[in-house]
CSV table of C-alpha atoms in Angstrom, one decimal:
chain,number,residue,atom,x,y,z
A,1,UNK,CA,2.5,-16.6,-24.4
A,2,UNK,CA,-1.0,-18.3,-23.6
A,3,UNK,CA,-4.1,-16.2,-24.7
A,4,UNK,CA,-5.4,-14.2,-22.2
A,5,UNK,CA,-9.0,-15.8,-22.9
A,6,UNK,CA,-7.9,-19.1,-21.9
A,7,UNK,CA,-6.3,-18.1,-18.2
A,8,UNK,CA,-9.6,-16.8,-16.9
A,9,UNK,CA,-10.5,-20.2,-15.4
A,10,UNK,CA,-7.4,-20.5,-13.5
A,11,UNK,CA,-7.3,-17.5,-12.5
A,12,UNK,CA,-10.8,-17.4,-10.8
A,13,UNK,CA,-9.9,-21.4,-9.7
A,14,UNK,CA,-7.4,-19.7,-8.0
A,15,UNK,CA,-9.0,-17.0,-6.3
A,16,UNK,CA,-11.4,-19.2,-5.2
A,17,UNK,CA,-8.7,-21.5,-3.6
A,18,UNK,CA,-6.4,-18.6,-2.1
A,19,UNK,CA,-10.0,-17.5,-0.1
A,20,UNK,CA,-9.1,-18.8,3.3
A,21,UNK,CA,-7.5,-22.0,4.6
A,22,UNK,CA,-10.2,-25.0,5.3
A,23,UNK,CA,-10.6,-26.0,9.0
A,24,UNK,CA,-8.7,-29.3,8.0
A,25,UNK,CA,-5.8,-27.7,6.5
A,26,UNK,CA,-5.7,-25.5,9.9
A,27,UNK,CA,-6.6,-28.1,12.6
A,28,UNK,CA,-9.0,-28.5,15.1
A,29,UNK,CA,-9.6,-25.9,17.8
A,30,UNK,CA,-8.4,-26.2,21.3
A,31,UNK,CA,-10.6,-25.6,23.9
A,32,UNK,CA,-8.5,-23.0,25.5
A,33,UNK,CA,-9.2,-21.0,21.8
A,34,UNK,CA,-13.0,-21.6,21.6
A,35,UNK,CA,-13.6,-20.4,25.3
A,36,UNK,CA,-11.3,-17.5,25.3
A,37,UNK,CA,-13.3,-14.0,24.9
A,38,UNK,CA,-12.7,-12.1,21.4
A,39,UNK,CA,-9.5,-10.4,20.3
A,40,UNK,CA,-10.4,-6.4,21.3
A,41,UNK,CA,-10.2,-3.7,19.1
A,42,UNK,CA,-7.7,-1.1,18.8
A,43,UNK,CA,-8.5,2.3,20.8
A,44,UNK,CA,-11.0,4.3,17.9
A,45,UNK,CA,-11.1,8.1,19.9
A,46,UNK,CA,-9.3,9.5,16.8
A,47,UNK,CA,-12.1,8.2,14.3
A,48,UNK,CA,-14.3,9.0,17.1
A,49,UNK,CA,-13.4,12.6,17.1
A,50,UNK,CA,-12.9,12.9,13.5
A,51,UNK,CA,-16.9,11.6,12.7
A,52,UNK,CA,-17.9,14.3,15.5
A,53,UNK,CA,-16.0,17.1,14.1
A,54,UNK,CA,-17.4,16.3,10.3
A,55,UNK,CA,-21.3,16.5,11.3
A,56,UNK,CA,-21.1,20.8,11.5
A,57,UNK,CA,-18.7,20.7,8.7
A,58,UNK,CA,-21.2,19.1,6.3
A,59,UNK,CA,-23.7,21.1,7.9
A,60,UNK,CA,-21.7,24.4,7.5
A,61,UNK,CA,-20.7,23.1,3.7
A,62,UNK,CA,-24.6,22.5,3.2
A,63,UNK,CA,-26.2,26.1,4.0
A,64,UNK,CA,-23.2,27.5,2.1
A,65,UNK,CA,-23.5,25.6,-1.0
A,66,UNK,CA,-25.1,28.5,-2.8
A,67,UNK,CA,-22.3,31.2,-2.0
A,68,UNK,CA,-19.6,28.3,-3.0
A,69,UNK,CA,-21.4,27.6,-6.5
A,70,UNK,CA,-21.9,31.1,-7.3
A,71,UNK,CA,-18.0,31.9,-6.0
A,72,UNK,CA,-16.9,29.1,-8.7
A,73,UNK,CA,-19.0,30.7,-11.3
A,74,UNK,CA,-16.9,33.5,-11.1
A,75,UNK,CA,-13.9,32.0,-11.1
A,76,UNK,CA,-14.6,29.8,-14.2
A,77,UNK,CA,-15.8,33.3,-16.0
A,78,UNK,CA,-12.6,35.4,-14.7
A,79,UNK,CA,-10.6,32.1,-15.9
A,80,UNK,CA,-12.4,32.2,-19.4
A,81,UNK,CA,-11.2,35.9,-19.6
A,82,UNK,CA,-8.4,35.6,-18.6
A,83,UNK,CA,-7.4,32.8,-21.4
A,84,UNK,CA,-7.8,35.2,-24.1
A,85,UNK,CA,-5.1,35.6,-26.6
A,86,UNK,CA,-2.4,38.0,-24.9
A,87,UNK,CA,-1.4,39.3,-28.6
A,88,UNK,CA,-4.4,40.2,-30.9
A,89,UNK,CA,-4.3,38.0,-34.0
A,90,UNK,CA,-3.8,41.0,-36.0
A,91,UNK,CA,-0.5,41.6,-34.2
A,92,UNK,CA,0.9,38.1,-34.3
A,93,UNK,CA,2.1,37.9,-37.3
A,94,UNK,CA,4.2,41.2,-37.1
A,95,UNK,CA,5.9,39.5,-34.4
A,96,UNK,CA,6.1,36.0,-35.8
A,97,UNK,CA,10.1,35.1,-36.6
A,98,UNK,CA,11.2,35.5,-40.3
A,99,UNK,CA,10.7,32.7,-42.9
A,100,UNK,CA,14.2,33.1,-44.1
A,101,UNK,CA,17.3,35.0,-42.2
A,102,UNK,CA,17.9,38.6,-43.8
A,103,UNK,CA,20.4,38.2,-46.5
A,104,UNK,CA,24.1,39.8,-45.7
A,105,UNK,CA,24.8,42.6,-46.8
């Protein structure tokens, strides 16, 4: 297997070469494509409504970004709590398993 160092070069030769076709590899233009008017754009009224509808949502997110830090605060502190130890480590090791199986009487 080559060295990895070594393929850089053809690898950026090559992305260089795959960057669009030349106008002789293509052809010339006909002058029914130079005159005709741009291709037109698909309909945008779904982006259109979804930038409208994000302006008061930022907004609203804005004026309550102190409530929603001091909200995560909580819940980081109740979460700290609440990963305590369930068993006290003076308990555990009453309830750890046996070393060794009881012997039979």
């Amino acid at each position: 297997m080559p060295e990895l160092g070594r393929l850089w070069p053809l690898v950026a030769a090559l992305a260089v070469l795959s960057c669009g076709p030349s106008e002789e590899v293509v052809g010339p233009r006909s002058a029914a494509l130079r005159d005709a008017p741009p291709p037109r754009l698909g309909e945008t009224a779904a982006f259109d409504a979804a930038l409208a509808r994000a302006g008061p949502d930022a907004e609203r997110l804005e004026a309550a970004k102190g409530e929603l830090a001091a909200r995560a605060e909580a819940l980081r502190a109740r979460a700290e709590a609440l990963a305590a130890p369930v068993v006290d480590p003076a308990t555990r090791p009453r309830l750890e398993p046996p070393a060794a199986p009881p012997a039979a009487e």
